[in-house]
């Protein structure tokens, strides 16, 4: 009998052959997640309103057997249904769903001046998470024979927990995603796990469509506001997404994971 227990090797590609839908996956944080999924051995269907950005991803990645693009509006139920159908037709299964699409800017119109139409538009990420989860869940549940089953990730924000002026709609959307996450985790378990990621300051200038890429203009002070000494990158979110989509996180569900380099834990006093 060995003196020590057998040591299980960690999978080199924890998402090998798994199929993940990433909404808003052609640019910014969504692109970082999509690239991380591919790097972990997975297959990805990127869904985005920007068809040019989506096609640029496929051209740059040059992985036609593992990456596909579907133009989709997550605020449209018909469009979401078409996305799920296209993914199943292309890859035959759905193992993961990342609800990332939505309005990126937290700053909006002051509440007293905001119209109901703008309020509803700014809650599009919450509506999209509902529609995509609703229509992808049957396929995700079908993977329950796997060790961890299906996995859903909702991309929220640290704005769910702290705010600046005139960001009520954005905060409501992101806070709603956090609450939606734990509610859906209870409803869809044990076949499907559901978690959320709340990014902090993530610079996405270099992660846009080719024509809009810029070198980030960040100061020493910008980086110094973070306990890790730098502003975040989309791959930082992608790394956690891979973990939450894989069997490695099989005992984690219903949780929000803040990824902000320690910024929200830093006490700041007015000078």
PDB file of C-alpha atoms in Angstrom:
ATOM      1  CA  UNK A   1       0.000   0.000   0.000  1.00  0.00           C
ATOM      2  CA  UNK A   2       1.457   3.401  -0.944  1.00  0.00           C
ATOM      3  CA  UNK A   3       2.408   5.726   1.908  1.00  0.00           C
ATOM      4  CA  UNK A   4       0.724   8.680   0.172  1.00  0.00           C
ATOM      5  CA  UNK A   5      -2.568   8.832  -1.752  1.00  0.00           C
ATOM      6  CA  UNK A   6      -2.465   8.900  -5.530  1.00  0.00           C
ATOM      7  CA  UNK A   7      -2.073  12.402  -6.911  1.00  0.00           C
ATOM      8  CA  UNK A   8      -4.558  13.195  -9.680  1.00  0.00           C
ATOM      9  CA  UNK A   9      -3.131  15.241 -12.522  1.00  0.00           C
ATOM     10  CA  UNK A  10      -4.926  18.458 -13.351  1.00  0.00           C
ATOM     11  CA  UNK A  11      -6.339  18.494 -16.885  1.00  0.00           C
ATOM     12  CA  UNK A  12      -4.110  20.406 -19.286  1.00  0.00           C
ATOM     13  CA  UNK A  13      -7.175  21.422 -21.290  1.00  0.00           C
ATOM     14  CA  UNK A  14     -10.074  21.495 -18.809  1.00  0.00           C
ATOM     15  CA  UNK A  15     -12.657  22.361 -21.485  1.00  0.00           C
ATOM     16  CA  UNK A  16     -11.529  19.871 -24.118  1.00  0.00           C
ATOM     17  CA  UNK A  17     -14.330  19.431 -26.694  1.00  0.00           C
ATOM     18  CA  UNK A  18     -16.877  21.316 -24.590  1.00  0.00           C
ATOM     19  CA  UNK A  19     -19.114  23.810 -26.367  1.00  0.00           C
ATOM     20  CA  UNK A  20     -19.631  27.273 -24.876  1.00  0.00           C
ATOM     21  CA  UNK A  21     -21.831  30.144 -26.068  1.00  0.00           C
ATOM     22  CA  UNK A  22     -20.399  33.576 -25.244  1.00  0.00           C
ATOM     23  CA  UNK A  23     -22.775  36.478 -25.834  1.00  0.00           C
ATOM     24  CA  UNK A  24     -21.130  39.798 -26.619  1.00  0.00           C
ATOM     25  CA  UNK A  25     -18.149  37.609 -27.437  1.00  0.00           C
ATOM     26  CA  UNK A  26     -16.617  39.530 -30.341  1.00  0.00           C
ATOM     27  CA  UNK A  27     -15.037  42.350 -28.323  1.00  0.00           C
ATOM     28  CA  UNK A  28     -13.878  43.362 -24.869  1.00  0.00           C
ATOM     29  CA  UNK A  29     -14.373  41.039 -21.914  1.00  0.00           C
ATOM     30  CA  UNK A  30     -16.467  38.681 -24.035  1.00  0.00           C
ATOM     31  CA  UNK A  31     -13.635  38.207 -26.499  1.00  0.00           C
ATOM     32  CA  UNK A  32     -11.238  37.547 -23.626  1.00  0.00           C
ATOM     33  CA  UNK A  33     -13.554  34.807 -22.368  1.00  0.00           C
ATOM     34  CA  UNK A  34     -14.010  33.291 -25.836  1.00  0.00           C
ATOM     35  CA  UNK A  35     -10.254  33.148 -26.404  1.00  0.00           C
ATOM     36  CA  UNK A  36      -9.732  31.570 -22.989  1.00  0.00           C
ATOM     37  CA  UNK A  37     -12.298  28.875 -23.803  1.00  0.00           C
ATOM     38  CA  UNK A  38     -10.442  28.072 -27.028  1.00  0.00           C
ATOM     39  CA  UNK A  39      -7.122  28.029 -25.180  1.00  0.00           C
ATOM     40  CA  UNK A  40      -8.568  25.530 -22.707  1.00  0.00           C
ATOM     41  CA  UNK A  41      -9.469  23.159 -25.541  1.00  0.00           C
ATOM     42  CA  UNK A  42     -13.115  24.127 -25.865  1.00  0.00           C
ATOM     43  CA  UNK A  43     -15.293  25.074 -28.800  1.00  0.00           C
ATOM     44  CA  UNK A  44     -17.031  28.434 -28.849  1.00  0.00           C
ATOM     45  CA  UNK A  45     -20.023  30.072 -30.482  1.00  0.00           C
ATOM     46  CA  UNK A  46     -19.588  33.818 -30.207  1.00  0.00           C
ATOM     47  CA  UNK A  47     -22.796  35.813 -30.407  1.00  0.00           C
ATOM     48  CA  UNK A  48     -22.675  39.521 -31.054  1.00  0.00           C
ATOM     49  CA  UNK A  49     -24.580  42.321 -32.783  1.00  0.00           C
ATOM     50  CA  UNK A  50     -21.379  43.474 -34.481  1.00  0.00           C
ATOM     51  CA  UNK A  51     -20.956  41.092 -37.407  1.00  0.00           C
ATOM     52  CA  UNK A  52     -17.716  42.737 -38.578  1.00  0.00           C
ATOM     53  CA  UNK A  53     -16.128  42.202 -35.159  1.00  0.00           C
ATOM     54  CA  UNK A  54     -17.363  38.622 -35.112  1.00  0.00           C
ATOM     55  CA  UNK A  55     -15.920  37.824 -38.512  1.00  0.00           C
ATOM     56  CA  UNK A  56     -12.636  39.463 -37.495  1.00  0.00           C
ATOM     57  CA  UNK A  57     -12.412  37.088 -34.527  1.00  0.00           C
ATOM     58  CA  UNK A  58     -12.831  34.039 -36.728  1.00  0.00           C
ATOM     59  CA  UNK A  59     -10.230  35.312 -39.185  1.00  0.00           C
ATOM     60  CA  UNK A  60      -7.664  36.047 -36.474  1.00  0.00           C
ATOM     61  CA  UNK A  61      -8.242  32.829 -34.552  1.00  0.00           C
ATOM     62  CA  UNK A  62      -8.198  30.652 -37.704  1.00  0.00           C
ATOM     63  CA  UNK A  63      -9.874  27.744 -35.890  1.00  0.00           C
ATOM     64  CA  UNK A  64     -12.845  26.975 -38.160  1.00  0.00           C
ATOM     65  CA  UNK A  65     -13.564  23.617 -36.532  1.00  0.00           C
ATOM     66  CA  UNK A  66     -13.712  25.046 -33.015  1.00  0.00           C
ATOM     67  CA  UNK A  67     -14.984  28.621 -33.395  1.00  0.00           C
ATOM     68  CA  UNK A  68     -18.151  29.987 -34.980  1.00  0.00           C
ATOM     69  CA  UNK A  69     -20.050  33.261 -35.034  1.00  0.00           C
ATOM     70  CA  UNK A  70     -23.773  34.009 -34.967  1.00  0.00           C
ATOM     71  CA  UNK A  71     -25.126  37.538 -35.158  1.00  0.00           C
ATOM     72  CA  UNK A  72     -27.578  37.777 -32.282  1.00  0.00           C
ATOM     73  CA  UNK A  73     -29.570  40.325 -30.309  1.00  0.00           C
ATOM     74  CA  UNK A  74     -30.008  38.955 -26.796  1.00  0.00           C
ATOM     75  CA  UNK A  75     -32.945  41.320 -26.228  1.00  0.00           C
ATOM     76  CA  UNK A  76     -34.898  39.440 -28.929  1.00  0.00           C
ATOM     77  CA  UNK A  77     -36.349  36.054 -28.007  1.00  0.00           C
ATOM     78  CA  UNK A  78     -36.499  34.997 -31.638  1.00  0.00           C
ATOM     79  CA  UNK A  79     -32.830  35.897 -32.100  1.00  0.00           C
ATOM     80  CA  UNK A  80     -31.847  33.949 -28.978  1.00  0.00           C
ATOM     81  CA  UNK A  81     -33.786  30.902 -30.142  1.00  0.00           C
ATOM     82  CA  UNK A  82     -31.954  31.082 -33.468  1.00  0.00           C
ATOM     83  CA  UNK A  83     -28.621  31.297 -31.633  1.00  0.00           C
ATOM     84  CA  UNK A  84     -29.267  28.168 -29.596  1.00  0.00           C
ATOM     85  CA  UNK A  85     -30.503  26.313 -32.678  1.00  0.00           C
ATOM     86  CA  UNK A  86     -27.440  27.359 -34.699  1.00  0.00           C
ATOM     87  CA  UNK A  87     -25.088  26.232 -31.915  1.00  0.00           C
ATOM     88  CA  UNK A  88     -26.690  22.811 -31.690  1.00  0.00           C
ATOM     89  CA  UNK A  89     -26.633  22.445 -35.466  1.00  0.00           C
ATOM     90  CA  UNK A  90     -22.955  23.397 -35.667  1.00  0.00           C
ATOM     91  CA  UNK A  91     -21.576  21.586 -32.618  1.00  0.00           C
ATOM     92  CA  UNK A  92     -24.281  19.132 -31.529  1.00  0.00           C
ATOM     93  CA  UNK A  93     -24.315  20.125 -27.855  1.00  0.00           C
ATOM     94  CA  UNK A  94     -24.077  23.022 -25.397  1.00  0.00           C
ATOM     95  CA  UNK A  95     -21.977  22.627 -22.241  1.00  0.00           C
ATOM     96  CA  UNK A  96     -21.639  26.239 -21.145  1.00  0.00           C
ATOM     97  CA  UNK A  97     -23.315  29.620 -21.508  1.00  0.00           C
ATOM     98  CA  UNK A  98     -21.671  32.950 -20.710  1.00  0.00           C
ATOM     99  CA  UNK A  99     -24.190  35.795 -20.502  1.00  0.00           C
ATOM    100  CA  UNK A 100     -21.918  38.744 -21.182  1.00  0.00           C
ATOM    101  CA  UNK A 101     -23.777  40.944 -23.698  1.00  0.00           C
ATOM    102  CA  UNK A 102     -25.077  44.289 -22.528  1.00  0.00           C
ATOM    103  CA  UNK A 103     -24.334  48.012 -22.350  1.00  0.00           C
ATOM    104  CA  UNK A 104     -20.739  48.470 -21.246  1.00  0.00           C
ATOM    105  CA  UNK A 105     -20.892  52.011 -19.864  1.00  0.00           C
ATOM    106  CA  UNK A 106     -22.043  52.509 -16.286  1.00  0.00           C
ATOM    107  CA  UNK A 107     -22.661  56.223 -16.783  1.00  0.00           C
ATOM    108  CA  UNK A 108     -26.145  57.219 -17.906  1.00  0.00           C
ATOM    109  CA  UNK A 109     -28.729  59.951 -17.749  1.00  0.00           C
ATOM    110  CA  UNK A 110     -29.614  61.347 -14.316  1.00  0.00           C
ATOM    111  CA  UNK A 111     -32.583  59.435 -12.962  1.00  0.00           C
ATOM    112  CA  UNK A 112     -34.912  62.451 -12.989  1.00  0.00           C
ATOM    113  CA  UNK A 113     -34.294  62.874 -16.712  1.00  0.00           C
ATOM    114  CA  UNK A 114     -34.227  59.206 -17.731  1.00  0.00           C
ATOM    115  CA  UNK A 115     -37.034  57.874 -19.891  1.00  0.00           C
ATOM    116  CA  UNK A 116     -38.591  54.474 -19.353  1.00  0.00           C
ATOM    117  CA  UNK A 117     -37.249  53.415 -22.755  1.00  0.00           C
ATOM    118  CA  UNK A 118     -33.658  54.204 -21.713  1.00  0.00           C
ATOM    119  CA  UNK A 119     -34.138  52.457 -18.381  1.00  0.00           C
ATOM    120  CA  UNK A 120     -35.363  49.324 -20.153  1.00  0.00           C
ATOM    121  CA  UNK A 121     -32.548  49.486 -22.709  1.00  0.00           C
ATOM    122  CA  UNK A 122     -29.946  49.671 -19.969  1.00  0.00           C
ATOM    123  CA  UNK A 123     -31.397  46.554 -18.371  1.00  0.00           C
ATOM    124  CA  UNK A 124     -30.779  44.630 -21.599  1.00  0.00           C
ATOM    125  CA  UNK A 125     -28.041  42.474 -20.031  1.00  0.00           C
ATOM    126  CA  UNK A 126     -30.528  41.195 -17.445  1.00  0.00           C
ATOM    127  CA  UNK A 127     -33.196  40.516 -20.079  1.00  0.00           C
ATOM    128  CA  UNK A 128     -30.597  38.784 -22.257  1.00  0.00           C
ATOM    129  CA  UNK A 129     -29.440  36.523 -19.433  1.00  0.00           C
ATOM    130  CA  UNK A 130     -33.038  35.477 -18.858  1.00  0.00           C
ATOM    131  CA  UNK A 131     -33.714  34.695 -22.525  1.00  0.00           C
ATOM    132  CA  UNK A 132     -30.425  32.913 -23.194  1.00  0.00           C
ATOM    133  CA  UNK A 133     -30.680  30.826 -20.024  1.00  0.00           C
ATOM    134  CA  UNK A 134     -34.307  29.943 -20.734  1.00  0.00           C
ATOM    135  CA  UNK A 135     -33.569  28.592 -24.194  1.00  0.00           C
ATOM    136  CA  UNK A 136     -30.150  27.028 -23.506  1.00  0.00           C
ATOM    137  CA  UNK A 137     -31.097  25.183 -20.301  1.00  0.00           C
ATOM    138  CA  UNK A 138     -32.589  22.095 -22.001  1.00  0.00           C
ATOM    139  CA  UNK A 139     -29.323  21.515 -23.888  1.00  0.00           C
ATOM    140  CA  UNK A 140     -27.242  22.306 -20.785  1.00  0.00           C
ATOM    141  CA  UNK A 141     -29.241  19.817 -18.707  1.00  0.00           C
ATOM    142  CA  UNK A 142     -28.608  17.167 -21.338  1.00  0.00           C
ATOM    143  CA  UNK A 143     -24.920  17.241 -20.354  1.00  0.00           C
ATOM    144  CA  UNK A 144     -25.670  16.189 -16.772  1.00  0.00           C
ATOM    145  CA  UNK A 145     -24.041  12.820 -17.429  1.00  0.00           C
ATOM    146  CA  UNK A 146     -20.708  14.664 -17.411  1.00  0.00           C
ATOM    147  CA  UNK A 147     -18.951  15.088 -14.069  1.00  0.00           C
ATOM    148  CA  UNK A 148     -20.009  18.726 -13.611  1.00  0.00           C
ATOM    149  CA  UNK A 149     -22.923  18.928 -16.049  1.00  0.00           C
ATOM    150  CA  UNK A 150     -23.730  22.235 -17.704  1.00  0.00           C
ATOM    151  CA  UNK A 151     -22.511  25.609 -16.473  1.00  0.00           C
ATOM    152  CA  UNK A 152     -23.872  29.162 -16.791  1.00  0.00           C
ATOM    153  CA  UNK A 153     -21.856  32.299 -16.043  1.00  0.00           C
ATOM    154  CA  UNK A 154     -23.471  35.724 -15.784  1.00  0.00           C
ATOM    155  CA  UNK A 155     -21.104  38.671 -16.184  1.00  0.00           C
ATOM    156  CA  UNK A 156     -22.140  41.213 -13.583  1.00  0.00           C
ATOM    157  CA  UNK A 157     -19.934  44.027 -12.225  1.00  0.00           C
ATOM    158  CA  UNK A 158     -18.541  45.471  -9.034  1.00  0.00           C
ATOM    159  CA  UNK A 159     -21.175  48.159  -9.725  1.00  0.00           C
ATOM    160  CA  UNK A 160     -23.627  45.663  -8.260  1.00  0.00           C
ATOM    161  CA  UNK A 161     -21.964  46.465  -4.924  1.00  0.00           C
ATOM    162  CA  UNK A 162     -20.761  50.075  -5.233  1.00  0.00           C
ATOM    163  CA  UNK A 163     -21.717  53.053  -7.374  1.00  0.00           C
ATOM    164  CA  UNK A 164     -20.946  56.448  -8.836  1.00  0.00           C
ATOM    165  CA  UNK A 165     -23.607  59.109  -9.513  1.00  0.00           C
ATOM    166  CA  UNK A 166     -26.088  58.549 -12.358  1.00  0.00           C
ATOM    167  CA  UNK A 167     -25.541  54.805 -12.637  1.00  0.00           C
ATOM    168  CA  UNK A 168     -28.828  53.528 -11.194  1.00  0.00           C
ATOM    169  CA  UNK A 169     -29.933  51.582 -14.267  1.00  0.00           C
ATOM    170  CA  UNK A 170     -26.556  49.931 -14.771  1.00  0.00           C
ATOM    171  CA  UNK A 171     -26.324  49.039 -11.074  1.00  0.00           C
ATOM    172  CA  UNK A 172     -29.852  47.634 -11.155  1.00  0.00           C
ATOM    173  CA  UNK A 173     -29.005  45.462 -14.158  1.00  0.00           C
ATOM    174  CA  UNK A 174     -25.805  44.120 -12.621  1.00  0.00           C
ATOM    175  CA  UNK A 175     -27.321  43.664  -9.187  1.00  0.00           C
ATOM    176  CA  UNK A 176     -30.211  41.859 -10.843  1.00  0.00           C
ATOM    177  CA  UNK A 177     -27.736  39.506 -12.544  1.00  0.00           C
ATOM    178  CA  UNK A 178     -26.194  38.593  -9.176  1.00  0.00           C
ATOM    179  CA  UNK A 179     -29.618  37.808  -7.715  1.00  0.00           C
ATOM    180  CA  UNK A 180     -30.678  35.984 -10.901  1.00  0.00           C
ATOM    181  CA  UNK A 181     -27.542  33.880 -10.554  1.00  0.00           C
ATOM    182  CA  UNK A 182     -28.281  32.399  -7.149  1.00  0.00           C
ATOM    183  CA  UNK A 183     -31.974  31.950  -7.929  1.00  0.00           C
ATOM    184  CA  UNK A 184     -31.223  30.087 -11.170  1.00  0.00           C
ATOM    185  CA  UNK A 185     -28.556  27.996  -9.432  1.00  0.00           C
ATOM    186  CA  UNK A 186     -31.163  26.641  -7.030  1.00  0.00           C
ATOM    187  CA  UNK A 187     -33.744  26.066  -9.754  1.00  0.00           C
ATOM    188  CA  UNK A 188     -31.413  24.359 -12.240  1.00  0.00           C
ATOM    189  CA  UNK A 189     -29.274  22.241  -9.939  1.00  0.00           C
ATOM    190  CA  UNK A 190     -27.937  19.636  -9.753  1.00  0.00           C
ATOM    191  CA  UNK A 191     -27.736  19.273 -13.530  1.00  0.00           C
ATOM    192  CA  UNK A 192     -26.569  22.837 -14.180  1.00  0.00           C
ATOM    193  CA  UNK A 193     -24.351  25.076 -12.072  1.00  0.00           C
ATOM    194  CA  UNK A 194     -24.765  28.874 -12.235  1.00  0.00           C
ATOM    195  CA  UNK A 195     -22.258  31.499 -11.093  1.00  0.00           C
ATOM    196  CA  UNK A 196     -21.540  35.144 -11.789  1.00  0.00           C
ATOM    197  CA  UNK A 197     -18.353  37.136 -12.242  1.00  0.00           C
ATOM    198  CA  UNK A 198     -18.197  40.788 -11.188  1.00  0.00           C
ATOM    199  CA  UNK A 199     -15.263  42.444 -12.957  1.00  0.00           C
ATOM    200  CA  UNK A 200     -13.779  45.687 -11.729  1.00  0.00           C
ATOM    201  CA  UNK A 201     -11.682  47.967 -13.928  1.00  0.00           C
ATOM    202  CA  UNK A 202     -10.886  45.977 -17.063  1.00  0.00           C
ATOM    203  CA  UNK A 203      -9.189  47.818 -19.928  1.00  0.00           C
ATOM    204  CA  UNK A 204     -10.582  46.644 -23.262  1.00  0.00           C
ATOM    205  CA  UNK A 205      -9.063  49.168 -25.706  1.00  0.00           C
ATOM    206  CA  UNK A 206      -6.897  46.526 -27.376  1.00  0.00           C
ATOM    207  CA  UNK A 207      -9.700  43.948 -27.466  1.00  0.00           C
ATOM    208  CA  UNK A 208     -12.014  45.682 -29.924  1.00  0.00           C
ATOM    209  CA  UNK A 209     -12.637  45.112 -33.635  1.00  0.00           C
ATOM    210  CA  UNK A 210      -9.400  45.811 -35.597  1.00  0.00           C
ATOM    211  CA  UNK A 211     -10.454  49.291 -36.767  1.00  0.00           C
ATOM    212  CA  UNK A 212     -11.239  50.406 -33.201  1.00  0.00           C
ATOM    213  CA  UNK A 213      -8.248  48.989 -31.341  1.00  0.00           C
ATOM    214  CA  UNK A 214      -6.217  51.437 -29.302  1.00  0.00           C
ATOM    215  CA  UNK A 215      -3.269  51.225 -26.952  1.00  0.00           C
ATOM    216  CA  UNK A 216      -4.659  51.800 -23.454  1.00  0.00           C
ATOM    217  CA  UNK A 217      -3.743  55.163 -21.918  1.00  0.00           C
ATOM    218  CA  UNK A 218      -3.211  54.261 -18.303  1.00  0.00           C
ATOM    219  CA  UNK A 219      -1.296  56.219 -15.688  1.00  0.00           C
ATOM    220  CA  UNK A 220       0.833  54.990 -12.817  1.00  0.00           C
ATOM    221  CA  UNK A 221      -1.943  56.163 -10.508  1.00  0.00           C
ATOM    222  CA  UNK A 222      -4.508  54.067 -12.405  1.00  0.00           C
ATOM    223  CA  UNK A 223      -2.474  50.943 -11.744  1.00  0.00           C
ATOM    224  CA  UNK A 224      -1.664  51.940  -8.171  1.00  0.00           C
ATOM    225  CA  UNK A 225      -5.361  51.955  -7.215  1.00  0.00           C
ATOM    226  CA  UNK A 226      -5.254  48.162  -7.398  1.00  0.00           C
ATOM    227  CA  UNK A 227      -3.719  45.978  -4.697  1.00  0.00           C
ATOM    228  CA  UNK A 228      -2.131  43.813  -7.413  1.00  0.00           C
ATOM    229  CA  UNK A 229      -0.494  46.894  -8.929  1.00  0.00           C
ATOM    230  CA  UNK A 230      -2.216  46.957 -12.319  1.00  0.00           C
ATOM    231  CA  UNK A 231      -5.505  47.478 -14.141  1.00  0.00           C
ATOM    232  CA  UNK A 232      -7.269  44.290 -15.245  1.00  0.00           C
ATOM    233  CA  UNK A 233      -7.264  42.667 -18.674  1.00  0.00           C
ATOM    234  CA  UNK A 234      -9.978  40.585 -20.390  1.00  0.00           C
ATOM    235  CA  UNK A 235      -7.860  37.447 -19.997  1.00  0.00           C
ATOM    236  CA  UNK A 236      -8.135  37.881 -16.217  1.00  0.00           C
ATOM    237  CA  UNK A 237     -11.879  37.324 -16.530  1.00  0.00           C
ATOM    238  CA  UNK A 238     -11.340  34.580 -19.095  1.00  0.00           C
ATOM    239  CA  UNK A 239      -9.168  32.577 -16.697  1.00  0.00           C
ATOM    240  CA  UNK A 240     -11.870  32.500 -14.025  1.00  0.00           C
ATOM    241  CA  UNK A 241     -14.534  31.733 -16.631  1.00  0.00           C
ATOM    242  CA  UNK A 242     -12.618  28.640 -17.748  1.00  0.00           C
ATOM    243  CA  UNK A 243     -12.438  27.455 -14.146  1.00  0.00           C
ATOM    244  CA  UNK A 244     -16.166  27.995 -13.555  1.00  0.00           C
ATOM    245  CA  UNK A 245     -17.085  26.269 -16.821  1.00  0.00           C
ATOM    246  CA  UNK A 246     -14.938  23.229 -16.072  1.00  0.00           C
ATOM    247  CA  UNK A 247     -15.130  20.208 -13.776  1.00  0.00           C
ATOM    248  CA  UNK A 248     -12.564  21.913 -11.541  1.00  0.00           C
ATOM    249  CA  UNK A 249     -15.376  24.010 -10.033  1.00  0.00           C
ATOM    250  CA  UNK A 250     -17.882  21.183  -9.699  1.00  0.00           C
ATOM    251  CA  UNK A 251     -18.727  22.104  -6.081  1.00  0.00           C
ATOM    252  CA  UNK A 252     -19.294  25.821  -6.768  1.00  0.00           C
ATOM    253  CA  UNK A 253     -22.682  27.239  -7.695  1.00  0.00           C
ATOM    254  CA  UNK A 254     -24.844  30.257  -6.900  1.00  0.00           C
ATOM    255  CA  UNK A 255     -21.818  32.439  -6.134  1.00  0.00           C
ATOM    256  CA  UNK A 256     -20.657  35.871  -7.303  1.00  0.00           C
ATOM    257  CA  UNK A 257     -16.905  36.171  -7.851  1.00  0.00           C
ATOM    258  CA  UNK A 258     -15.379  39.671  -7.692  1.00  0.00           C
ATOM    259  CA  UNK A 259     -12.340  40.099  -9.940  1.00  0.00           C
ATOM    260  CA  UNK A 260     -11.014  43.625  -9.434  1.00  0.00           C
ATOM    261  CA  UNK A 261      -7.404  43.376  -8.311  1.00  0.00           C
ATOM    262  CA  UNK A 262      -8.453  44.259  -4.778  1.00  0.00           C
ATOM    263  CA  UNK A 263      -9.735  47.704  -5.768  1.00  0.00           C
ATOM    264  CA  UNK A 264     -13.064  47.389  -3.938  1.00  0.00           C
ATOM    265  CA  UNK A 265     -11.225  46.322  -0.755  1.00  0.00           C
ATOM    266  CA  UNK A 266      -9.027  49.425  -0.674  1.00  0.00           C
ATOM    267  CA  UNK A 267     -10.012  52.185   1.751  1.00  0.00           C
ATOM    268  CA  UNK A 268      -9.851  55.568   0.010  1.00  0.00           C
ATOM    269  CA  UNK A 269     -10.088  58.830   1.938  1.00  0.00           C
ATOM    270  CA  UNK A 270     -10.924  62.177   0.335  1.00  0.00           C
ATOM    271  CA  UNK A 271      -7.956  64.522   0.328  1.00  0.00           C
TER     272      UNK A 271
END
